[in-house]
Structure formats: structure tokens, C-alpha cells
CSV table of C-alpha atoms and ligand atoms in Angstrom, one decimal:
chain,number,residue,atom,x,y,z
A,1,UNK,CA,-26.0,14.8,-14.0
A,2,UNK,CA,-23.3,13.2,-11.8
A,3,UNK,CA,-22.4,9.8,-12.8
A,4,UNK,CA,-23.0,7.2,-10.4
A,5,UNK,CA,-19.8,5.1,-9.5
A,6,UNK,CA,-20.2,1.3,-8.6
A,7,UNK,CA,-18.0,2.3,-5.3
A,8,UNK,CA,-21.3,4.4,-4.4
A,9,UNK,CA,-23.6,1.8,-4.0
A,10,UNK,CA,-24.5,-1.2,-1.5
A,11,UNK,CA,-23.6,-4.7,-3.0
A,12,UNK,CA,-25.5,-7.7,-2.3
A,13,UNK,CA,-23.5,-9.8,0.1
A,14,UNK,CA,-22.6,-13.3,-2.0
A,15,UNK,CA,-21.9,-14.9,1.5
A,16,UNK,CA,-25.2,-14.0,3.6
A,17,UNK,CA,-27.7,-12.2,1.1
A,18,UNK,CA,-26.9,-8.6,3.1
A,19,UNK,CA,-25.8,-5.4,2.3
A,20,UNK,CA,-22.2,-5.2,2.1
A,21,UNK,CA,-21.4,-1.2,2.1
A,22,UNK,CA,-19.2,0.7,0.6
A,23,UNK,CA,-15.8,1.2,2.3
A,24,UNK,CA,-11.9,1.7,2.9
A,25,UNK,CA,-10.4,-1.5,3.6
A,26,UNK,CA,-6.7,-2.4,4.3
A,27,UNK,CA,-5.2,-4.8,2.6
A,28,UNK,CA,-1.3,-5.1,3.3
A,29,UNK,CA,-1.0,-1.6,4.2
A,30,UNK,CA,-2.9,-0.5,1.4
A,31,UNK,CA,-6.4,1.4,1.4
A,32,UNK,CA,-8.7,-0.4,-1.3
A,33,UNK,CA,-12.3,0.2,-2.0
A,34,UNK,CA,-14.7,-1.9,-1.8
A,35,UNK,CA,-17.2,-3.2,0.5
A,36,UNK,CA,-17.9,-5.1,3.8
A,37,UNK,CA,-20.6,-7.0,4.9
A,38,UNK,CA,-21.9,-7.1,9.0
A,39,UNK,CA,-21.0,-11.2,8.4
A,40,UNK,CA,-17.4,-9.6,7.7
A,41,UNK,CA,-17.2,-11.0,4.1
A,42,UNK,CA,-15.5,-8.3,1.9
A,43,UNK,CA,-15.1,-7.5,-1.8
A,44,UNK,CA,-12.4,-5.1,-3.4
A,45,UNK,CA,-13.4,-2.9,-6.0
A,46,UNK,CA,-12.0,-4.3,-9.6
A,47,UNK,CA,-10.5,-1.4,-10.3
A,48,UNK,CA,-8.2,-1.3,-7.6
A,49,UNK,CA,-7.0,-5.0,-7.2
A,50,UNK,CA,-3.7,-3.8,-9.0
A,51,UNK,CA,-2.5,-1.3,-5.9
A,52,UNK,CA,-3.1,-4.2,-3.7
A,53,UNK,CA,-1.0,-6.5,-5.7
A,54,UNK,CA,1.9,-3.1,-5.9
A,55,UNK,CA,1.4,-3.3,-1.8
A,56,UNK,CA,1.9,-7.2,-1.5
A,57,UNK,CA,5.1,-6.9,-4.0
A,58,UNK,CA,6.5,-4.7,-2.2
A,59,UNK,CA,6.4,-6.6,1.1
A,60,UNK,CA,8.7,-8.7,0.2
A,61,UNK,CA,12.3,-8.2,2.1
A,62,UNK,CA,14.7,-7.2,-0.6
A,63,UNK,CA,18.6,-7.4,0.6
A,64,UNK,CA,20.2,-4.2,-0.8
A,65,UNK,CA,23.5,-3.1,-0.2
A,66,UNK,CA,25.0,0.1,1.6
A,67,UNK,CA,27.4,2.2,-0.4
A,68,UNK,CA,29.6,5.0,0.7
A,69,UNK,CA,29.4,9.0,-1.3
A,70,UNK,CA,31.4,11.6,0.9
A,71,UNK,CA,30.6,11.0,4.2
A,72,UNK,CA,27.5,9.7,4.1
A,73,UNK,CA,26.0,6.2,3.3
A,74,UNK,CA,23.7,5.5,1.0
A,75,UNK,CA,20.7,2.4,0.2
A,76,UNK,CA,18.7,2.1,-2.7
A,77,UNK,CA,14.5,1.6,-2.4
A,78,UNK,CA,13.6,-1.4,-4.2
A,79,UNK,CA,11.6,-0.5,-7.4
A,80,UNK,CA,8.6,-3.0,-6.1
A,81,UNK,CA,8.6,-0.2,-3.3
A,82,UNK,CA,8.7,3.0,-5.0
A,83,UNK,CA,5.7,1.4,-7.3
A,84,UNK,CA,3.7,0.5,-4.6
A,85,UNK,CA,3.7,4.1,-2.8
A,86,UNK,CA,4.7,6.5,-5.9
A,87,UNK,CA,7.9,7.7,-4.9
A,88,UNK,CA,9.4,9.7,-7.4
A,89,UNK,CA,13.1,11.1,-7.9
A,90,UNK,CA,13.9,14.4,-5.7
A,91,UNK,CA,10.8,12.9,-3.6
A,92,UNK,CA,11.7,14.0,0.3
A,93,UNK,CA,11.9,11.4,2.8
A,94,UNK,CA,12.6,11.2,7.0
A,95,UNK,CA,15.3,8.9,8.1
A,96,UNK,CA,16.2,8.3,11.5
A,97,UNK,CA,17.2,5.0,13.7
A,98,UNK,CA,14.3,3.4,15.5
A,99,UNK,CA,16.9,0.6,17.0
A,100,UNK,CA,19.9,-0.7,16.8
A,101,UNK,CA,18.7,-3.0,13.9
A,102,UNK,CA,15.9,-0.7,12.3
A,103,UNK,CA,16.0,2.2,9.9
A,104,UNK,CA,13.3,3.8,9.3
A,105,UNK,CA,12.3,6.1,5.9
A,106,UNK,CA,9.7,8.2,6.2
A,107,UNK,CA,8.0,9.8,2.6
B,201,LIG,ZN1,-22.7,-10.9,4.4
């Protein structure tokens, strides 16, 4: 017999008395379970409060600095970051200039 997950399930709504269901939802960037109500109250699943505390650490700006190796140049990704998303050494990423100001890495 399959065993039944709490993330399966309606909740009781603590704000109006509904049925909050079971759901996806974004916090910081993140995809959480847990479940939202039609009033719009939501819960996060117990279980998965940690990744969105990895996602809000690793919102915070870090200053790193840029170092030379042959002829290219080189930053480091803040550990809060690699955390957050699971980026692990010899990991592929995309890098290419959005702006003049902007860098972006894509993993
Ligand atoms: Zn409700």
C-alpha cells in the first residue's frame, strides 16, 4: 500500500476554515510545497522550510573579487549560493553579458 504524504492532502485553512490545497509555491525564487487557500493564506510544508531559508541566504549581495588565470577572468560563487541551488564542482554553467553592468551565470 502507498503511503500517504501530508503534501497529498487538503489542509484546513487556519485563516478562513477552507480548504487550502496542496501546491508549488515560490518563495524567493524557490519552489516550496505546501498549500494555498482561495482567501490566499498559505502554509509551507515543514519539511521544506530549510531550502527556503538556503534561497533567502543566498539573496543576499556578496562583493567578490575578479581575478586573472591566462587570459581569462575569473569570480568565485558565494557558498550561500552554491547551497541554495546544489552546484557542485565541474558543474557546467552559461555566461554571457546581459549589460554593461550585468553578468549573468546560467547552471
Ligand atoms: Zn483560507
Amino acid at each position: 500500500m502507498k503511503k500517504k504524504k501530508i503534501e497529498d492532502g487538503t489542509l484546513e485553512c487556519p485563516e478562513c476554515g477552507g480548504k487550502a490545497k496542496p501546491m508549488k509555491i515560490s518563495v524567493a525564487g524557490a519552489e516550496i510545497s505546501g498549500w494555498r487557500c482561495s482567501c490566499g493564506y498559505e502554509m509551507l510544508s515543514p519539511g521544506e522550510l530549510e531550502k527556503a531559508y538556503l534561497f533567502l541566504q543566498a539573496q543576499k549581495h556578496e562583493r567578490v573579487k575578479i581575478s586573472k588565470r591566462g587570459n581569462s577572468y575569473m569570480i568565485t560563487i558565494p557558498k550561500a549560493i552554491a547551497d541554495a541551488i546544489g552546484i557542485e564542482s565541474l558543474d557546467m554553467a552559461e555566461v554571457y553579458l546581459k549589460d554593461r553592468k550585468t553578468i549573468m551565470v546560467e547552471v
